[in-house]
Short mmCIF file of C-alpha atoms and ligand atoms in Angstrom, two decimals:
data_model
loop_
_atom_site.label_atom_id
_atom_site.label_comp_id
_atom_site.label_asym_id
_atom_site.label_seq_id
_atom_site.Cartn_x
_atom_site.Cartn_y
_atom_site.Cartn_z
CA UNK A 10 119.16 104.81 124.89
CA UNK A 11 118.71 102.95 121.70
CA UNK A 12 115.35 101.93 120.61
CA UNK A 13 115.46 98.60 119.47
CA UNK A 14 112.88 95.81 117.95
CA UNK A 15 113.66 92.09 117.43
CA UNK A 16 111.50 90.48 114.66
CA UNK A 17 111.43 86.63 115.15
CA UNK A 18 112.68 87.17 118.82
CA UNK A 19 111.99 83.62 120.09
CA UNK A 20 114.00 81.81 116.98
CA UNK A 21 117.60 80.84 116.91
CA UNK A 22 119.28 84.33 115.79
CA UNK A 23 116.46 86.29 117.73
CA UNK A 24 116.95 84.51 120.92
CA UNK A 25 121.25 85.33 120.07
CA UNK A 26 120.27 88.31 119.70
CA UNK A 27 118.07 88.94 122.99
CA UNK A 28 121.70 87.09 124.61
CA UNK A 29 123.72 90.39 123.65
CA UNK A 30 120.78 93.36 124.53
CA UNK A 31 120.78 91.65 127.90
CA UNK A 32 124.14 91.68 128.78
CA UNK A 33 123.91 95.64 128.24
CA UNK A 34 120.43 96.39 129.82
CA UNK A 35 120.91 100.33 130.38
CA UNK A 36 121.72 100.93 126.57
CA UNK A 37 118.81 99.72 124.69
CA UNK A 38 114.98 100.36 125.16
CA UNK A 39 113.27 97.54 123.44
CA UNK A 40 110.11 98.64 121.26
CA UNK A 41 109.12 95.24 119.84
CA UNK A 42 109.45 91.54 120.41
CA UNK A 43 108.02 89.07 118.24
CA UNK A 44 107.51 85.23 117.58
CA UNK A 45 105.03 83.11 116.68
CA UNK A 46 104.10 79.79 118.51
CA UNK A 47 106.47 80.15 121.41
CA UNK A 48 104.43 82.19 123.44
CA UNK A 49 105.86 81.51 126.78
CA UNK A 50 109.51 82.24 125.03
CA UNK A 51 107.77 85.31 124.44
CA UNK A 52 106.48 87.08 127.12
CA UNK A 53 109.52 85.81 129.22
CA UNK A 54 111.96 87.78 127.39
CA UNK A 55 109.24 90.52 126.66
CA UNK A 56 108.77 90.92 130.55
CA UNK A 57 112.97 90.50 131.26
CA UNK A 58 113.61 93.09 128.78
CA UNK A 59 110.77 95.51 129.84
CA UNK A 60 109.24 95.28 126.08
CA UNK A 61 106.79 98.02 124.98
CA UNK A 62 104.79 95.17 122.57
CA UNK A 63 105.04 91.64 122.11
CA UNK A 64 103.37 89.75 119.12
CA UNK A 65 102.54 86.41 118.38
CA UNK A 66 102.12 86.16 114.68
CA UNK A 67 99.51 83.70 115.16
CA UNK A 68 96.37 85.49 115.72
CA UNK A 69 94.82 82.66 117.49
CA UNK A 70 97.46 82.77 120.07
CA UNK A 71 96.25 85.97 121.70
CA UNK A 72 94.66 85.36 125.03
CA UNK A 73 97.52 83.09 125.63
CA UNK A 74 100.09 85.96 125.04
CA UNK A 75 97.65 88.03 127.31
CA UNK A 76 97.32 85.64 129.68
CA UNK A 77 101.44 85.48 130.04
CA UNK A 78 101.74 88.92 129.94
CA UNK A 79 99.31 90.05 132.75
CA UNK A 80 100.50 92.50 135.00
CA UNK A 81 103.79 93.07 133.34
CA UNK A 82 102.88 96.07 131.09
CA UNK A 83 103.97 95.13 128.29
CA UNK A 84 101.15 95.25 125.32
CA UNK A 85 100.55 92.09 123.78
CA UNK A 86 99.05 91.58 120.16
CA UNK A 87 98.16 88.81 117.53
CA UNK A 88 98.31 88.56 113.80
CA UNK A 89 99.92 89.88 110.76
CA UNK A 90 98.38 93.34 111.27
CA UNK A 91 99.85 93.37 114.43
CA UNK A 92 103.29 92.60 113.54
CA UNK A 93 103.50 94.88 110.75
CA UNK A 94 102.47 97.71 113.24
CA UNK A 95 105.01 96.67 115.62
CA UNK A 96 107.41 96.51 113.09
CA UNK A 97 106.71 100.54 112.21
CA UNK A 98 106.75 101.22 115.62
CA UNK A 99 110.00 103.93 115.73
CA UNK A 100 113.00 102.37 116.51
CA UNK A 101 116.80 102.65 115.48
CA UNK A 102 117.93 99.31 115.13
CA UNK A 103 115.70 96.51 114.06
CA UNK A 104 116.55 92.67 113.33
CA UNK A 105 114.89 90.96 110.92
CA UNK A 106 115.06 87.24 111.85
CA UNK A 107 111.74 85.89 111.31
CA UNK A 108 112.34 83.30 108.55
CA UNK A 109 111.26 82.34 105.30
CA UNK A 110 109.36 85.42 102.84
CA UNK A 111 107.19 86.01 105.98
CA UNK A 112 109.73 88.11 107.15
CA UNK A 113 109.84 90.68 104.03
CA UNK A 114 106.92 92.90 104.40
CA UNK A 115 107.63 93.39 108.35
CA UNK A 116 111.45 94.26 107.38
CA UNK A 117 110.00 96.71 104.66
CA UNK A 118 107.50 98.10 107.75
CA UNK A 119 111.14 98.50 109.78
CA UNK A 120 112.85 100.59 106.82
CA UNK A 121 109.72 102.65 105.99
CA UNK A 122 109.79 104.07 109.78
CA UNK A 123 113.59 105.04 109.06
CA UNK A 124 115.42 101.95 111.22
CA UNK A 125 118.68 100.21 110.01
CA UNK A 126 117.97 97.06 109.36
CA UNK A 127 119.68 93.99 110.66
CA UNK A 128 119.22 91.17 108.27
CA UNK A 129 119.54 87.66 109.04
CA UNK A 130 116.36 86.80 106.98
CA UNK A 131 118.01 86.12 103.97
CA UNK A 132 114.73 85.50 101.78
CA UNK A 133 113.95 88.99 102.11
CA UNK A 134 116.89 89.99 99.26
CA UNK A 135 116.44 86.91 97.45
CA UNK A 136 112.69 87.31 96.58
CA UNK A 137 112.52 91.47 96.70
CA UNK A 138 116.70 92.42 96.53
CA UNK A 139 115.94 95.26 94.86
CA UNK A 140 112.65 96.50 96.37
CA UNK A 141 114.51 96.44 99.61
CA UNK A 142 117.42 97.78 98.76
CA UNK A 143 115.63 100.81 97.30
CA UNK A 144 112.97 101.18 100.31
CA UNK A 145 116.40 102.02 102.89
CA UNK A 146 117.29 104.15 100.10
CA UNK A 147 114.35 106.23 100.06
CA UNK A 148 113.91 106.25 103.97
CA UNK A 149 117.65 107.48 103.84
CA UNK A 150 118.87 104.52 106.02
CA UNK A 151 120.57 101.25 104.97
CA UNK A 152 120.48 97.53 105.82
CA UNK A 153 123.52 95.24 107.91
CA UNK A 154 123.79 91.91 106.54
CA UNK A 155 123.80 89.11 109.57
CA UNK A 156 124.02 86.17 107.73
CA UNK A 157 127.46 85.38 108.39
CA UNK A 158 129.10 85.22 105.09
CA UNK A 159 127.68 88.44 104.02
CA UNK A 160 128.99 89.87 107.34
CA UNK A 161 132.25 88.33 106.69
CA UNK A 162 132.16 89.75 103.36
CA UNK A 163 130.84 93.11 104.62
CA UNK A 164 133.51 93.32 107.19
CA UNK A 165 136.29 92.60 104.04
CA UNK A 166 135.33 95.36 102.24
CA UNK A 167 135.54 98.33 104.91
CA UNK A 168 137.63 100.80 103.01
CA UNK A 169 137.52 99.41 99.92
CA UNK A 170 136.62 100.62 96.55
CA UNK A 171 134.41 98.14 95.44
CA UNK A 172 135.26 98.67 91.42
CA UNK A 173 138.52 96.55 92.78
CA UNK A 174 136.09 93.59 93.82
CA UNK A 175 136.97 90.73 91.60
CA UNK A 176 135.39 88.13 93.54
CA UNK A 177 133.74 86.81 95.96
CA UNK A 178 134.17 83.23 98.13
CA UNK A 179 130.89 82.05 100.00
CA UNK A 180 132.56 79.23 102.12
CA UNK A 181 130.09 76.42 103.41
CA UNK A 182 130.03 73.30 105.44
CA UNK A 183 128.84 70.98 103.24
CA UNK A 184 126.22 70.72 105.81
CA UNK A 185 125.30 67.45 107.15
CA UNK A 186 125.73 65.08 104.10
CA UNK A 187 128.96 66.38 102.49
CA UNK A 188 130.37 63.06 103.16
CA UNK A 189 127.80 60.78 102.50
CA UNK A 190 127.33 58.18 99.72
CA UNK A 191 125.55 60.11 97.02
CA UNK A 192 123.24 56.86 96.29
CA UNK A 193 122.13 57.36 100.12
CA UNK A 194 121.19 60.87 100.44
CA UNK A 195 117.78 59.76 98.62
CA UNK A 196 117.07 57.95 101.54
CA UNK A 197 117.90 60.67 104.06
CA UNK A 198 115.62 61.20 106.89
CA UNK A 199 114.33 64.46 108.56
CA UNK A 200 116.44 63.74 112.10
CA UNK A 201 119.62 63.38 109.96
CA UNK A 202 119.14 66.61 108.05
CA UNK A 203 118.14 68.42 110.89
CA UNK A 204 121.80 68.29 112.70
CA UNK A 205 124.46 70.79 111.57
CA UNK A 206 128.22 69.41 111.96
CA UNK A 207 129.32 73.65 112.89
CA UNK A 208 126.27 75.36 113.61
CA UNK A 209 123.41 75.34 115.60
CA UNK A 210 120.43 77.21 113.84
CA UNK A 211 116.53 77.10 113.44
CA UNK A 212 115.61 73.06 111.99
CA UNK A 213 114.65 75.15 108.32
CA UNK A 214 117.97 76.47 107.36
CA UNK A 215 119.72 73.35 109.07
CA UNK A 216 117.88 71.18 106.41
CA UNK A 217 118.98 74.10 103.97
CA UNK A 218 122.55 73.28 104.53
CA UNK A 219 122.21 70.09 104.23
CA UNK A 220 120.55 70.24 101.20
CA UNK A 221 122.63 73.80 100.27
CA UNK A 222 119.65 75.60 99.82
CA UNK A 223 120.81 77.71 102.33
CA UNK A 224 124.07 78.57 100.26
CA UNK A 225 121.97 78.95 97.13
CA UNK A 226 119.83 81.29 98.70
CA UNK A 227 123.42 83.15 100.44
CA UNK A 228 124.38 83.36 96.67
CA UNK A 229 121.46 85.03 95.33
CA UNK A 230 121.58 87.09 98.75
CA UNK A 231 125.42 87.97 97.57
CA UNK A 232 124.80 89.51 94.19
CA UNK A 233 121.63 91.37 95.49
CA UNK A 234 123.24 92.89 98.43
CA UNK A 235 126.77 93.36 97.07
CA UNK A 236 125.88 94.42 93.42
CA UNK A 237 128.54 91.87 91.69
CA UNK A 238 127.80 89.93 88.77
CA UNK A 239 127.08 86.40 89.14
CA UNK A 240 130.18 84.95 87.49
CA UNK A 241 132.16 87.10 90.69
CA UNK A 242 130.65 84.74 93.42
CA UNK A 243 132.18 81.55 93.92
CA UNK A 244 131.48 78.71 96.38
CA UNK A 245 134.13 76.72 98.16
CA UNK A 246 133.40 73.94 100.70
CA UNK A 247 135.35 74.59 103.64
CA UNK A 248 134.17 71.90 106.72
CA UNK A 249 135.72 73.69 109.50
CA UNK A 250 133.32 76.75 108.94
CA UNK A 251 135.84 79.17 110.22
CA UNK A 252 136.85 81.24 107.72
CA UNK A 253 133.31 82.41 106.81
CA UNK A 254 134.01 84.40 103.28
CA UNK A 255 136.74 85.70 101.18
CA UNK A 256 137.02 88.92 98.67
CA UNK A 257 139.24 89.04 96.33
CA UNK A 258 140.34 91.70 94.86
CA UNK A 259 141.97 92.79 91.32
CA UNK A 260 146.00 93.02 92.52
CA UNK A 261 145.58 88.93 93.82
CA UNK A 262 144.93 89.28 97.31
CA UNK A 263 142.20 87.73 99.11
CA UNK A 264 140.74 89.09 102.41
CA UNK A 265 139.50 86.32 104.75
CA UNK A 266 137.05 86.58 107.87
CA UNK A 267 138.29 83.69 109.95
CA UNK A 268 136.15 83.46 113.58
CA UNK A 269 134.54 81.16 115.43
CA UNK A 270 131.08 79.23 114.15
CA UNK A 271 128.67 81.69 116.44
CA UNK A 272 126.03 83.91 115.42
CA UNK A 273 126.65 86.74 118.25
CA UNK A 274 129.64 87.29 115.96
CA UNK A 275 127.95 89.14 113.18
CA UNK A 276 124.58 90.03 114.86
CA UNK A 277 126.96 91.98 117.38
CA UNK A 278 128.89 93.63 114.42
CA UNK A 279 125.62 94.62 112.98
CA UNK A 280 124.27 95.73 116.50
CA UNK A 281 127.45 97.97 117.47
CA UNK A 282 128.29 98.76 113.66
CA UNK A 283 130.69 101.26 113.09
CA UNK A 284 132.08 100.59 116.50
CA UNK A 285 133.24 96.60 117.25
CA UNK A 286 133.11 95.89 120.75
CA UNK A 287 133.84 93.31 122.91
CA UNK A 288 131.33 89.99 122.25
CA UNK A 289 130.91 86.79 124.16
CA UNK A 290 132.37 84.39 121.21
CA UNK A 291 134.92 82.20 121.80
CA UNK A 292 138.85 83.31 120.71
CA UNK A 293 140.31 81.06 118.21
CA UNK A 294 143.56 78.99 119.02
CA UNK A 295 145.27 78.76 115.93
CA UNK A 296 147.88 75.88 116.57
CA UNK A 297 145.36 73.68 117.89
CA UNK A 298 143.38 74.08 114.96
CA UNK A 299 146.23 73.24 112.89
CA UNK A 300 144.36 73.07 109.63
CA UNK A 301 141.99 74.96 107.21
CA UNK A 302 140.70 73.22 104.18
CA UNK A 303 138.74 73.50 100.94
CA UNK A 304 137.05 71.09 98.38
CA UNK A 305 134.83 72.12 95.22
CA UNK A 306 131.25 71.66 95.86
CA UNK A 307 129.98 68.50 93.94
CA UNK A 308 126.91 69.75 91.71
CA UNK A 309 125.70 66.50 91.63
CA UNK A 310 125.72 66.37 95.50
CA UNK A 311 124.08 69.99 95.69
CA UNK A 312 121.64 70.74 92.33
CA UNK A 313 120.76 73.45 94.56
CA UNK A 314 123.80 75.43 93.71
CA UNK A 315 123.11 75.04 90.19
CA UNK A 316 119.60 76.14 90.87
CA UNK A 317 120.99 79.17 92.32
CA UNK A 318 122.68 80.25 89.57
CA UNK A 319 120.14 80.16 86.65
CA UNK A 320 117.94 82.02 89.33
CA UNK A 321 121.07 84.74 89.55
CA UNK A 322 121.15 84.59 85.88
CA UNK A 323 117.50 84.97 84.83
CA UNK A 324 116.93 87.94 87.50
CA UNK A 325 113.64 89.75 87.78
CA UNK A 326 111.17 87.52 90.32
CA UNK A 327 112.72 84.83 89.73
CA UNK A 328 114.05 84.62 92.92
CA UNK A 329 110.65 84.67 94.47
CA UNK A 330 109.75 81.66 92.59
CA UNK A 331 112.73 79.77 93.87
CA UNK A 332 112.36 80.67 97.69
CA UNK A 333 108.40 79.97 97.33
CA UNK A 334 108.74 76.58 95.71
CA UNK A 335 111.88 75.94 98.40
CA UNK A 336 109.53 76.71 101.11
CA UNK A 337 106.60 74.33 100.03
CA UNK A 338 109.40 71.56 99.19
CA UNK A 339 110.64 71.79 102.42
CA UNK A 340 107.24 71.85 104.61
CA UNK A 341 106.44 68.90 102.36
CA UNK A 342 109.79 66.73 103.76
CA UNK A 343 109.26 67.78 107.00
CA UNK A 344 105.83 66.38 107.02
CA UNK A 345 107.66 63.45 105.75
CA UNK A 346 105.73 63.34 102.17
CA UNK A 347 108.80 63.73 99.72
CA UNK A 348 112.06 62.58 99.55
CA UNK A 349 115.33 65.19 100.39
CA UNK A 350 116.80 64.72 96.95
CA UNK A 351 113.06 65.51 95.62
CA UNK A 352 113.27 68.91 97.28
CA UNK A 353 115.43 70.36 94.25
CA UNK A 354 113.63 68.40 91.40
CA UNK A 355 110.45 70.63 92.05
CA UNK A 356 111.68 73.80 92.93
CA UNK A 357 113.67 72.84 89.02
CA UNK A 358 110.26 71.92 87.54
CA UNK A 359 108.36 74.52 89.12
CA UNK A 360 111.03 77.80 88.06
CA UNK A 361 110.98 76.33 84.26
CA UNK A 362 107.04 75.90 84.35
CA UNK A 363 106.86 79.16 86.17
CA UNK A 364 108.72 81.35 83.85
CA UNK A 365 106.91 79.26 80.51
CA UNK A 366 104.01 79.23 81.58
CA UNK A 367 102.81 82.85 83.71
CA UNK A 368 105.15 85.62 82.10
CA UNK A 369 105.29 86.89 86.05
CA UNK A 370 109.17 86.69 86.08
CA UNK A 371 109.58 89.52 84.28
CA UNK A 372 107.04 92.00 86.14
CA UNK A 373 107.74 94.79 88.13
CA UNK A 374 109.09 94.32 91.44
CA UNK A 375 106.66 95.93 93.39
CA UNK A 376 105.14 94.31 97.08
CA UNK A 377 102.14 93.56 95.52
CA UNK A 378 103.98 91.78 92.56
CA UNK A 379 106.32 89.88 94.89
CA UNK A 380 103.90 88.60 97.34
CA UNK A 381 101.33 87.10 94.25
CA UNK A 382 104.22 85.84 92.91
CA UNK A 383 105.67 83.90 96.21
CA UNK A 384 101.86 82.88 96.13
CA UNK A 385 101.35 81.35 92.60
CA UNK A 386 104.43 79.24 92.80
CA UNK A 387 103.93 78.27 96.16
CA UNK A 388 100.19 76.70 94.31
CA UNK A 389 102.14 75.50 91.73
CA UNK A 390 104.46 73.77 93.50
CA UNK A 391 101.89 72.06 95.53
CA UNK A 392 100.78 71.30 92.01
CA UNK A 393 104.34 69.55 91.00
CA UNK A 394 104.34 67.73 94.08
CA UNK A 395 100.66 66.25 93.64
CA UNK A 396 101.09 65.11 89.97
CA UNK A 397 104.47 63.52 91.00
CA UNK A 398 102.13 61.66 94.25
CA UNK A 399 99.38 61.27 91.68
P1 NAD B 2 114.01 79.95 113.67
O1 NAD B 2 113.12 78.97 113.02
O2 NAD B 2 114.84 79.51 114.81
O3 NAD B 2 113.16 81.22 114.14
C1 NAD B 2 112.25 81.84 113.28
C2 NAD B 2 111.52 82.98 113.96
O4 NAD B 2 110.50 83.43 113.05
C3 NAD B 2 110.79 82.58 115.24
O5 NAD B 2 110.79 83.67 116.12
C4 NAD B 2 109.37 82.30 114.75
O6 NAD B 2 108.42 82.51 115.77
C5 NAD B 2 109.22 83.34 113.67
N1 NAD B 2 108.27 82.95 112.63
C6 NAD B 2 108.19 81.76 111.99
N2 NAD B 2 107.22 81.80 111.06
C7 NAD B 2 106.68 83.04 111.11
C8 NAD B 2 105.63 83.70 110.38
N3 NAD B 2 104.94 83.07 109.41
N4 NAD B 2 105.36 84.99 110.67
C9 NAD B 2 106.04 85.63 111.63
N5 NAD B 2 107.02 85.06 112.36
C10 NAD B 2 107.35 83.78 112.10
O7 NAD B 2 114.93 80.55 112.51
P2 NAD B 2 116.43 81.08 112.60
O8 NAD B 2 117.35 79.93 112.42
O9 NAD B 2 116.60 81.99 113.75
O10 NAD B 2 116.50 81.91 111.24
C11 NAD B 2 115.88 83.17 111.09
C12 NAD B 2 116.35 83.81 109.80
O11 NAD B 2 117.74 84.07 109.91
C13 NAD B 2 116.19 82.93 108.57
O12 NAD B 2 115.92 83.74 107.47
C14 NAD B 2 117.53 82.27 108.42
O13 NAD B 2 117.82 81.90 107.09
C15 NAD B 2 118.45 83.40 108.87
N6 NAD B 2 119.73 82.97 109.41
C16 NAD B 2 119.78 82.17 110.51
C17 NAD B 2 121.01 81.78 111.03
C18 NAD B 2 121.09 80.95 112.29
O14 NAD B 2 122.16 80.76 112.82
N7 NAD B 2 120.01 80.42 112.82
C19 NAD B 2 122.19 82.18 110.41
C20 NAD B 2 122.10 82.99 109.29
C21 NAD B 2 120.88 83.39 108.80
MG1 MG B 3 124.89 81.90 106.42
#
């Protein structure tokens, strides 16, 4: 049997991900479930799936998960401690779908104890690409993108020499604004932003696409994982969200992943990877789709994007500073205290005051280094965003 652990079990790609283990119940043992304020999420599917641990990330949630849990025998456990030794627990296959930087030092736990890792939490490779890149290295196992472009792209280049990469094509929605007014989007409220047209995700990276945080992030995610240079990716908006990236290579042609907008998709490529078996997604009828089509992304609509790529440029921890500051923004407009088009004037202000002002982009990108840096700008962002109240 294959020992697996699901990290951020009760979310959106966790709880997809639970959907596909279950269907197969004599194949996998699960080690670890966890979650955080979803307890009775929790312990169901920790109970249904026989789980060795479950853990709540909030500490304070622990006789609750105990209480849940009784007489099951499964183990239940609080805190960030707690998750990071669930995380090392020995398994083969772990996904790493907690979200936000949260989810890096458990996902470095999971490669440390010699796991492939399943990654859906893109902040991982945009604040510590290289840190985590080289931690599978030196545990002599490797990482399986789940965000579905970089799955899509993943699956493109499967026999290929990657010296004949010439580019590659992050598609995206456009998320829930693309066709709005541009004068209206300052007035866009959290319910709007918070409904995908194609997907259905965690409320965070739904108010990523809309904003395209989410594709700024998938860029940075793209050169970090893939090892191109910056001026190879390329976004297109494509609203259908079917064809979910393109590589193209250096005699013209472009390889496509067309498929239908559903996460089992890739977290079931990256679960039965090298194999593909047969998933639950829906088969695409061509004719009745009739068309596939493709617009430039307006950087005026999406400073985000342009965001992304001085962050791509300027390297180093840079791409810490970016997810921090994106994280605070976004708490703050989901408490309702900023404005959506705000959310990418202080992540701007707080990368150029970051990099003037601390000398930290440049430092070594070491745990330690990464984790005071997601700190500092997450203080000076609150910082931005009180002198801008103030
Ligand atoms: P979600 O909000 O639905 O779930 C997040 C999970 O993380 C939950 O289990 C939650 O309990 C846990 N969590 C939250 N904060 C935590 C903390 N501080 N410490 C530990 N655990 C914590 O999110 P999601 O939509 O499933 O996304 C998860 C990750 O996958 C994100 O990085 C996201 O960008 C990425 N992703 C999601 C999708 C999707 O379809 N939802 C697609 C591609 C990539
Ligand atoms: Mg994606």
């Amino acid at each position: 049997m294959r020992r697996v652990s699901i990290l951020g079990a009760t979310g959106s790609v966790g709880q997809n991900t639970i959907d596909l283990i279950a269907r197969a119940p004599g194949e996998y043992e699960v080690v670890a479930l966890t979650g955080a304020s979803n307890i009775a999420q929790l312990a169901e599917d920790a109970r249904r799936l026989n789980a060795q641990v479950a853990v709540t990330a909030d500490a304070a949630r622990l006789e609750d998960l105990r209480a849940a849990l009784a007489g099951s025998g499964v183990q239940a456990a609080a805190g960030q401690a707690a998750l990071e030794e669930a995380a090392s627990r020995p398994a083969d296959w772990v996904m790493s779908a907690i979200v936000g930087a949260a989810g890096l030092k458990p996902g470095l736990c999971a490669l440390e104890q010699g796991a492939v890792l399943a990654l859906a939490n893109k902040e991982s490779l945009v604040c510590a690409g290289a840190l985590i890149l080289s931690t599978a290295r030196r545990h002599d196992t490797h990482l399986l993108p789940v965000d579905s472009e970089h799955s899509a792209v993943f699956q493109g280049l499967v026999g290929e020499d990657m010296a004949t990469v010439e580019r590659i094509i992050i598609t995206a929605s456009g998320g829930a604004f693309r066709d709005w007014p541009l004068e209206a989007l300052e007035h866009a409220t959290l319910a709007e932003a918070s409904s995908h047209p194609n997907w259905d995700m965690g409320q965070r990276i739904t108010i990523d696409s809309a904003s395209m945080f989410n594709k700024a992030l998938e860029l940075i995610e793209t050169k970090e994982y893939f090892g191109v240079r910056p001026d190879q990716i390329e976004t297109v908006i494509h609203p259908e969200s079917l064809i979910h990236a393109i590589v193209g290579f250096v005699d013209g042609g472009l390889m496509a992943h067309v498929g239908p907008p559903d996460m089992r998709h890739a977290i079931g490529y990256a679960l039965h990877y090298p194999e593909r078996r047969d998933l639950p997604v829906a088969r695409l009828d061509l004719p009745q789709i009739a068309q596939l089509t493709f617009r430039e992304p307006d950087l005026r609509r999406y400073p985000a994007l342009r965001l992304a790529r001085a962050v791509m440029e300027r390297g180093g921890l840079s791409g810490a500073v970016f997810n921090a500051a994106k994280e605070r923004a976004l708490d703050a407009f989901i408490a309702g205290h900023i404005g959506f088009l705000e959310m990418a004037e202080i992540v701007e202000e707080v990368l150029t005051r970051f990099d003037a002002e601390t000398g930290r982009i440049d430092a070594e990108m070491t745990l330690d280094n990464v984790m005071q840096t997601d700190h500092l700008a997450r203080e000076r962002a609150d910082q931005v965003m009180a002198e801008r109240a103030g």
